[in-house]
mmCIF file with all atom_site columns, C-alpha atoms in Angstrom:
data_model
loop_
_atom_site.group_PDB
_atom_site.id
_atom_site.type_symbol
_atom_site.label_atom_id
_atom_site.label_alt_id
_atom_site.label_comp_id
_atom_site.label_asym_id
_atom_site.label_entity_id
_atom_site.label_seq_id
_atom_site.pdbx_PDB_ins_code
_atom_site.Cartn_x
_atom_site.Cartn_y
_atom_site.Cartn_z
_atom_site.occupancy
_atom_site.B_iso_or_equiv
_atom_site.pdbx_formal_charge
_atom_site.auth_seq_id
_atom_site.auth_comp_id
_atom_site.auth_asym_id
_atom_site.auth_atom_id
_atom_site.pdbx_PDB_model_num
ATOM 1   C CA . MET A 1 1   ? -18.595 9.567  -15.436 1.00 56.00 ? 1   MET A CA 1
ATOM 2   C CA . ILE A 1 2   ? -21.535 11.752 -15.966 1.00 61.00 ? 2   ILE A CA 1
ATOM 3   C CA . THR A 1 3   ? -19.887 13.335 -19.113 1.00 62.00 ? 3   THR A CA 1
ATOM 4   C CA . SER A 1 4   ? -19.859 10.036 -20.892 1.00 63.00 ? 4   SER A CA 1
ATOM 5   C CA . GLY A 1 5   ? -23.340 9.256  -19.916 1.00 65.00 ? 5   GLY A CA 1
ATOM 6   C CA . ALA A 1 6   ? -24.747 12.725 -20.995 1.00 63.00 ? 6   ALA A CA 1
ATOM 7   C CA . HIS A 1 7   ? -22.753 12.354 -24.302 1.00 60.00 ? 7   HIS A CA 1
ATOM 8   C CA . ALA A 1 8   ? -24.303 8.855  -25.013 1.00 63.00 ? 8   ALA A CA 1
ATOM 9   C CA . ALA A 1 9   ? -27.789 10.029 -23.931 1.00 63.00 ? 9   ALA A CA 1
ATOM 10  C CA . ALA A 1 10  ? -27.844 12.780 -26.481 1.00 60.00 ? 10  ALA A CA 1
ATOM 11  C CA . GLY A 1 11  ? -27.009 10.428 -29.361 1.00 62.00 ? 11  GLY A CA 1
ATOM 12  C CA . GLY A 1 12  ? -23.202 10.082 -29.005 1.00 61.00 ? 12  GLY A CA 1
ATOM 13  C CA . THR A 1 13  ? -21.426 6.885  -28.424 1.00 63.00 ? 13  THR A CA 1
ATOM 14  C CA . LEU A 1 14  ? -19.860 5.754  -25.264 1.00 66.00 ? 14  LEU A CA 1
ATOM 15  C CA . PRO A 1 15  ? -16.343 6.307  -25.171 1.00 66.00 ? 15  PRO A CA 1
ATOM 16  C CA . ALA A 1 16  ? -13.753 3.435  -24.969 1.00 69.00 ? 16  ALA A CA 1
ATOM 17  C CA . GLY A 1 17  ? -10.173 3.072  -24.697 1.00 75.00 ? 17  GLY A CA 1
ATOM 18  C CA . SER A 1 18  ? -7.905  6.234  -24.626 1.00 78.00 ? 18  SER A CA 1
ATOM 19  C CA . ALA A 1 19  ? -10.943 8.568  -25.046 1.00 76.00 ? 19  ALA A CA 1
ATOM 20  C CA . LEU A 1 20  ? -12.516 7.355  -21.862 1.00 78.00 ? 20  LEU A CA 1
ATOM 21  C CA . LEU A 1 21  ? -9.079  7.715  -20.007 1.00 83.00 ? 21  LEU A CA 1
ATOM 22  C CA . LEU A 1 22  ? -8.702  11.304 -21.343 1.00 84.00 ? 22  LEU A CA 1
ATOM 23  C CA . VAL A 1 23  ? -12.283 12.201 -20.167 1.00 81.00 ? 23  VAL A CA 1
ATOM 24  C CA . GLY A 1 24  ? -11.602 10.727 -16.773 1.00 83.00 ? 24  GLY A CA 1
ATOM 25  C CA . LEU A 1 25  ? -8.255  12.611 -16.518 1.00 88.00 ? 25  LEU A CA 1
ATOM 26  C CA . VAL A 1 26  ? -9.891  15.983 -17.505 1.00 86.00 ? 26  VAL A CA 1
ATOM 27  C CA . CYS A 1 27  ? -12.759 15.515 -14.958 1.00 82.00 ? 27  CYS A CA 1
ATOM 28  C CA . ALA A 1 28  ? -10.456 14.497 -12.165 1.00 86.00 ? 28  ALA A CA 1
ATOM 29  C CA . VAL A 1 29  ? -8.241  17.607 -12.743 1.00 88.00 ? 29  VAL A CA 1
ATOM 30  C CA . VAL A 1 30  ? -11.409 19.826 -12.632 1.00 86.00 ? 30  VAL A CA 1
ATOM 31  C CA . GLY A 1 31  ? -12.558 17.989 -9.387  1.00 84.00 ? 31  GLY A CA 1
ATOM 32  C CA . ALA A 1 32  ? -9.243  18.436 -7.774  1.00 88.00 ? 32  ALA A CA 1
ATOM 33  C CA . ILE A 1 33  ? -9.085  22.250 -8.565  1.00 87.00 ? 33  ILE A CA 1
ATOM 34  C CA . LEU A 1 34  ? -12.691 22.643 -7.164  1.00 84.00 ? 34  LEU A CA 1
ATOM 35  C CA . ALA A 1 35  ? -11.945 20.535 -4.071  1.00 82.00 ? 35  ALA A CA 1
ATOM 36  C CA . GLY A 1 36  ? -9.281  22.988 -2.965  1.00 81.00 ? 36  GLY A CA 1
ATOM 37  C CA . ALA A 1 37  ? -11.808 25.880 -3.029  1.00 80.00 ? 37  ALA A CA 1
ATOM 38  C CA . VAL A 1 38  ? -13.089 26.986 0.415   1.00 80.00 ? 38  VAL A CA 1
ATOM 39  C CA . LEU A 1 39  ? -16.728 28.071 0.184   1.00 78.00 ? 39  LEU A CA 1
ATOM 40  C CA . ASP A 1 40  ? -19.074 29.317 2.726   1.00 80.00 ? 40  ASP A CA 1
ATOM 41  C CA . GLY A 1 41  ? -22.891 28.939 2.383   1.00 80.00 ? 41  GLY A CA 1
ATOM 42  C CA . ARG A 1 42  ? -24.987 26.190 0.688   1.00 79.00 ? 42  ARG A CA 1
ATOM 43  C CA . GLY A 1 43  ? -25.799 28.537 -2.176  1.00 84.00 ? 43  GLY A CA 1
ATOM 44  C CA . ALA A 1 44  ? -22.189 29.228 -2.861  1.00 84.00 ? 44  ALA A CA 1
ATOM 45  C CA . ARG A 1 45  ? -21.270 25.677 -2.790  1.00 84.00 ? 45  ARG A CA 1
ATOM 46  C CA . PHE A 1 46  ? -24.059 24.557 -5.194  1.00 87.00 ? 46  PHE A CA 1
ATOM 47  C CA . THR A 1 47  ? -23.102 27.223 -7.624  1.00 88.00 ? 47  THR A CA 1
ATOM 48  C CA . ALA A 1 48  ? -19.385 26.277 -7.420  1.00 88.00 ? 48  ALA A CA 1
ATOM 49  C CA . ILE A 1 49  ? -20.083 22.546 -7.781  1.00 87.00 ? 49  ILE A CA 1
ATOM 50  C CA . THR A 1 50  ? -22.483 23.139 -10.602 1.00 89.00 ? 50  THR A CA 1
ATOM 51  C CA . GLY A 1 51  ? -20.095 25.476 -12.382 1.00 90.00 ? 51  GLY A CA 1
ATOM 52  C CA . GLY A 1 52  ? -17.186 23.144 -11.923 1.00 88.00 ? 52  GLY A CA 1
ATOM 53  C CA . LEU A 1 53  ? -19.354 20.150 -13.271 1.00 87.00 ? 53  LEU A CA 1
ATOM 54  C CA . LEU A 1 54  ? -20.453 22.382 -16.335 1.00 88.00 ? 54  LEU A CA 1
ATOM 55  C CA . THR A 1 55  ? -16.726 23.059 -16.900 1.00 88.00 ? 55  THR A CA 1
ATOM 56  C CA . ALA A 1 56  ? -15.877 19.453 -16.755 1.00 86.00 ? 56  ALA A CA 1
ATOM 57  C CA . GLN A 1 57  ? -18.806 18.600 -19.023 1.00 82.00 ? 57  GLN A CA 1
ATOM 58  C CA . ALA A 1 58  ? -17.685 21.113 -21.552 1.00 83.00 ? 58  ALA A CA 1
ATOM 59  C CA . LEU A 1 59  ? -14.014 20.141 -21.480 1.00 85.00 ? 59  LEU A CA 1
ATOM 60  C CA . GLY A 1 60  ? -14.799 16.385 -21.334 1.00 81.00 ? 60  GLY A CA 1
ATOM 61  C CA . HIS A 1 61  ? -17.054 16.802 -24.400 1.00 77.00 ? 61  HIS A CA 1
ATOM 62  C CA . LEU A 1 62  ? -14.291 18.647 -26.223 1.00 81.00 ? 62  LEU A CA 1
ATOM 63  C CA . THR A 1 63  ? -11.931 15.797 -25.227 1.00 80.00 ? 63  THR A CA 1
ATOM 64  C CA . LEU A 1 64  ? -14.303 13.240 -26.711 1.00 75.00 ? 64  LEU A CA 1
ATOM 65  C CA . VAL A 1 65  ? -14.785 15.263 -29.865 1.00 75.00 ? 65  VAL A CA 1
ATOM 66  C CA . VAL A 1 66  ? -11.075 15.444 -30.426 1.00 78.00 ? 66  VAL A CA 1
ATOM 67  C CA . ALA A 1 67  ? -10.035 12.058 -29.133 1.00 72.00 ? 67  ALA A CA 1
ATOM 68  C CA . ALA A 1 68  ? -12.739 9.802  -30.530 1.00 60.00 ? 68  ALA A CA 1
ATOM 69  C CA . GLY A 1 69  ? -13.252 11.881 -33.683 1.00 60.00 ? 69  GLY A CA 1
ATOM 70  C CA . HIS A 1 70  ? -16.902 12.578 -33.147 1.00 56.00 ? 70  HIS A CA 1
ATOM 71  C CA . HIS A 1 71  ? -18.407 14.650 -36.100 1.00 53.00 ? 71  HIS A CA 1
ATOM 72  C CA . HIS A 1 72  ? -21.545 16.402 -34.842 1.00 53.00 ? 72  HIS A CA 1
ATOM 73  C CA . GLY A 1 73  ? -20.962 19.479 -36.799 1.00 54.00 ? 73  GLY A CA 1
ATOM 74  C CA . GLY A 1 74  ? -18.766 22.400 -35.552 1.00 55.00 ? 74  GLY A CA 1
ATOM 75  C CA . LEU A 1 75  ? -17.514 21.581 -32.191 1.00 61.00 ? 75  LEU A CA 1
ATOM 76  C CA . GLY A 1 76  ? -20.007 18.583 -31.811 1.00 62.00 ? 76  GLY A CA 1
ATOM 77  C CA . VAL A 1 77  ? -22.453 20.545 -29.766 1.00 68.00 ? 77  VAL A CA 1
ATOM 78  C CA . THR A 1 78  ? -26.152 19.951 -30.619 1.00 74.00 ? 78  THR A CA 1
ATOM 79  C CA . TRP A 1 79  ? -29.122 21.228 -28.647 1.00 80.00 ? 79  TRP A CA 1
ATOM 80  C CA . SER A 1 80  ? -29.815 17.786 -27.265 1.00 78.00 ? 80  SER A CA 1
ATOM 81  C CA . MET A 1 81  ? -26.217 17.293 -26.341 1.00 74.00 ? 81  MET A CA 1
ATOM 82  C CA . ALA A 1 82  ? -25.968 20.703 -24.768 1.00 78.00 ? 82  ALA A CA 1
ATOM 83  C CA . ALA A 1 83  ? -29.269 20.038 -22.738 1.00 83.00 ? 83  ALA A CA 1
ATOM 84  C CA . ALA A 1 84  ? -28.067 16.563 -21.592 1.00 79.00 ? 84  ALA A CA 1
ATOM 85  C CA . HIS A 1 85  ? -24.776 17.997 -20.429 1.00 79.00 ? 85  HIS A CA 1
ATOM 86  C CA . LEU A 1 86  ? -26.471 20.832 -18.698 1.00 85.00 ? 86  LEU A CA 1
ATOM 87  C CA . ALA A 1 87  ? -29.121 18.653 -17.080 1.00 86.00 ? 87  ALA A CA 1
ATOM 88  C CA . GLY A 1 88  ? -26.469 16.124 -16.007 1.00 83.00 ? 88  GLY A CA 1
ATOM 89  C CA . ALA A 1 89  ? -24.353 18.868 -14.423 1.00 85.00 ? 89  ALA A CA 1
ATOM 90  C CA . VAL A 1 90  ? -27.304 20.468 -12.529 1.00 89.00 ? 90  VAL A CA 1
ATOM 91  C CA . LEU A 1 91  ? -28.662 17.144 -11.149 1.00 90.00 ? 91  LEU A CA 1
ATOM 92  C CA . LEU A 1 92  ? -25.343 16.035 -10.076 1.00 88.00 ? 92  LEU A CA 1
ATOM 93  C CA . GLY A 1 93  ? -24.456 19.363 -8.524  1.00 88.00 ? 93  GLY A CA 1
ATOM 94  C CA . ALA A 1 94  ? -27.712 19.256 -6.580  1.00 92.00 ? 94  ALA A CA 1
ATOM 95  C CA . ALA A 1 95  ? -27.032 15.643 -5.380  1.00 93.00 ? 95  ALA A CA 1
ATOM 96  C CA . ILE A 1 96  ? -23.462 16.413 -4.332  1.00 89.00 ? 96  ILE A CA 1
ATOM 97  C CA . SER A 1 97  ? -24.702 19.604 -2.518  1.00 88.00 ? 97  SER A CA 1
ATOM 98  C CA . VAL A 1 98  ? -27.407 17.622 -0.670  1.00 92.00 ? 98  VAL A CA 1
ATOM 99  C CA . VAL A 1 99  ? -25.033 14.893 0.249   1.00 93.00 ? 99  VAL A CA 1
ATOM 100 C CA . GLU A 1 100 ? -22.459 17.223 1.622   1.00 88.00 ? 100 GLU A CA 1
ATOM 101 C CA . TYR A 1 101 ? -25.151 18.976 3.724   1.00 89.00 ? 101 TYR A CA 1
ATOM 102 C CA . LEU A 1 102 ? -26.443 15.652 5.092   1.00 93.00 ? 102 LEU A CA 1
ATOM 103 C CA . TYR A 1 103 ? -22.914 14.584 5.864   1.00 93.00 ? 103 TYR A CA 1
ATOM 104 C CA . LEU A 1 104 ? -22.349 17.746 8.038   1.00 89.00 ? 104 LEU A CA 1
ATOM 105 C CA . VAL A 1 105 ? -25.678 17.069 9.880   1.00 92.00 ? 105 VAL A CA 1
ATOM 106 C CA . CYS A 1 106 ? -24.731 13.474 10.488  1.00 93.00 ? 106 CYS A CA 1
ATOM 107 C CA . VAL A 1 107 ? -21.234 14.487 11.761  1.00 93.00 ? 107 VAL A CA 1
ATOM 108 C CA . SER A 1 108 ? -22.767 17.052 14.104  1.00 91.00 ? 108 SER A CA 1
ATOM 109 C CA . VAL A 1 109 ? -25.353 14.512 15.458  1.00 92.00 ? 109 VAL A CA 1
ATOM 110 C CA . LEU A 1 110 ? -22.612 11.960 15.949  1.00 91.00 ? 110 LEU A CA 1
ATOM 111 C CA . CYS A 1 111 ? -20.386 14.426 17.765  1.00 88.00 ? 111 CYS A CA 1
ATOM 112 C CA . TRP A 1 112 ? -23.313 15.282 20.220  1.00 87.00 ? 112 TRP A CA 1
ATOM 113 C CA . LEU A 1 113 ? -24.182 11.598 20.767  1.00 87.00 ? 113 LEU A CA 1
ATOM 114 C CA . ARG A 1 114 ? -20.422 10.916 21.499  1.00 84.00 ? 114 ARG A CA 1
ATOM 115 C CA . LEU A 1 115 ? -20.566 13.305 24.433  1.00 80.00 ? 115 LEU A CA 1
ATOM 116 C CA . PHE A 1 116 ? -23.418 11.231 25.976  1.00 78.00 ? 116 PHE A CA 1
ATOM 117 C CA . ALA A 1 117 ? -22.067 7.787  25.010  1.00 76.00 ? 117 ALA A CA 1
ATOM 118 C CA . THR A 1 118 ? -18.628 8.363  26.401  1.00 75.00 ? 118 THR A CA 1
ATOM 119 C CA . ALA A 1 119 ? -19.539 10.285 29.399  1.00 68.00 ? 119 ALA A CA 1
ATOM 120 C CA . ARG A 1 120 ? -17.980 8.453  32.396  1.00 69.00 ? 120 ARG A CA 1
ATOM 121 C CA . ARG A 1 121 ? -19.031 8.651  35.875  1.00 69.00 ? 121 ARG A CA 1
ATOM 122 C CA . GLN A 1 122 ? -16.628 9.838  38.405  1.00 70.00 ? 122 GLN A CA 1
ATOM 123 C CA . PRO A 1 123 ? -14.917 6.860  40.033  1.00 69.00 ? 123 PRO A CA 1
ATOM 124 C CA . ALA A 1 124 ? -15.556 6.424  43.688  1.00 71.00 ? 124 ALA A CA 1
ATOM 125 C CA . ALA A 1 125 ? -12.893 7.660  46.061  1.00 74.00 ? 125 ALA A CA 1
ATOM 126 C CA . PRO A 1 126 ? -10.588 4.804  47.088  1.00 77.00 ? 126 PRO A CA 1
ATOM 127 C CA . ARG A 1 127 ? -11.510 3.517  50.489  1.00 77.00 ? 127 ARG A CA 1
ATOM 128 C CA . ARG A 1 128 ? -9.018  3.580  53.262  1.00 76.00 ? 128 ARG A CA 1
ATOM 129 C CA . PRO A 1 129 ? -8.659  0.346  55.221  1.00 73.00 ? 129 PRO A CA 1
ATOM 130 C CA . ALA A 1 130 ? -10.656 0.575  58.458  1.00 71.00 ? 130 ALA A CA 1
ATOM 131 C CA . GLU A 1 131 ? -8.507  1.178  61.480  1.00 68.00 ? 131 GLU A CA 1
ATOM 132 C CA . PRO A 1 132 ? -8.507  -1.753 63.943  1.00 64.00 ? 132 PRO A CA 1
ATOM 133 C CA . ARG A 1 133 ? -10.857 -1.326 66.898  1.00 69.00 ? 133 ARG A CA 1
ATOM 134 C CA . GLN A 1 134 ? -8.363  -2.730 69.507  1.00 69.00 ? 134 GLN A CA 1
ATOM 135 C CA . SER A 1 135 ? -5.123  -0.771 69.913  1.00 61.00 ? 135 SER A CA 1
ATOM 136 C CA . PHE A 1 136 ? -2.074  -2.941 70.527  1.00 62.00 ? 136 PHE A CA 1
ATOM 137 C CA . ALA A 1 137 ? 0.294   -0.072 71.027  1.00 63.00 ? 137 ALA A CA 1
ATOM 138 C CA . GLN A 1 138 ? -0.255  3.201  72.751  1.00 61.00 ? 138 GLN A CA 1
ATOM 139 C CA . SER A 1 139 ? 1.060   6.385  71.380  1.00 63.00 ? 139 SER A CA 1
ATOM 140 C CA . VAL A 1 140 ? 3.956   7.945  73.251  1.00 61.00 ? 140 VAL A CA 1
ATOM 141 C CA . LEU A 1 141 ? 2.102   11.325 73.160  1.00 62.00 ? 141 LEU A CA 1
ATOM 142 C CA . TRP A 1 142 ? -0.798  9.960  75.106  1.00 60.00 ? 142 TRP A CA 1
ATOM 143 C CA . ALA A 1 143 ? 1.154   8.058  77.721  1.00 55.00 ? 143 ALA A CA 1
ATOM 144 C CA . SER A 1 144 ? 0.971   9.290  81.268  1.00 57.00 ? 144 SER A CA 1
ATOM 145 C CA . GLY A 1 145 ? 4.204   10.710 83.062  1.00 54.00 ? 145 GLY A CA 1
ATOM 146 C CA . LEU A 1 146 ? 4.933   7.235  84.416  1.00 55.00 ? 146 LEU A CA 1
ATOM 147 C CA . GLY A 1 147 ? 7.076   4.868  82.559  1.00 55.00 ? 147 GLY A CA 1
ATOM 148 C CA . MET A 1 148 ? 9.573   5.995  80.005  1.00 58.00 ? 148 MET A CA 1
ATOM 149 C CA . ARG A 1 149 ? 10.141  9.383  81.202  1.00 60.00 ? 149 ARG A CA 1
ATOM 150 C CA . ALA A 1 150 ? 11.549  8.408  84.550  1.00 61.00 ? 150 ALA A CA 1
ATOM 151 C CA . PRO A 1 151 ? 15.308  8.070  85.093  1.00 64.00 ? 151 PRO A CA 1
ATOM 152 C CA . PRO A 1 152 ? 16.885  4.528  84.847  1.00 63.00 ? 152 PRO A CA 1
ATOM 153 C CA . LEU A 1 153 ? 16.504  2.572  87.903  1.00 66.00 ? 153 LEU A CA 1
ATOM 154 C CA . ALA A 1 154 ? 19.984  1.289  87.999  1.00 62.00 ? 154 ALA A CA 1
#
């Protein structure tokens, strides 16, 4: 909950109870909307993630101002509060972008390793049993004209 941490770092109080629940809900909704976006390129991902985090920071801060009754003057935005929220969003956006890129690298390496780790050698052809060296019966086709071809004796 970077919103709560940035809010407390700039002089606010840590939210508790329903205010914390509402901030979590607002941030989860913004995260779910951002997760559905299909983005190409690391720069676009970083920009979208940081923009989504800034939006979640702003909405979370407004939720804390309304729910917890903070009175910082106006909407509760001081220079130190805005700087803390901005720094938190940019640092977390950079961290998320780097982790996503490293995840893709690891998945790619593991897919290539899987090809070599699961490569199976072709099984040897099944051996036929060796034919016996002594023949106990002769083939009819190889027999000479004597024997079975002759007319019956009786």
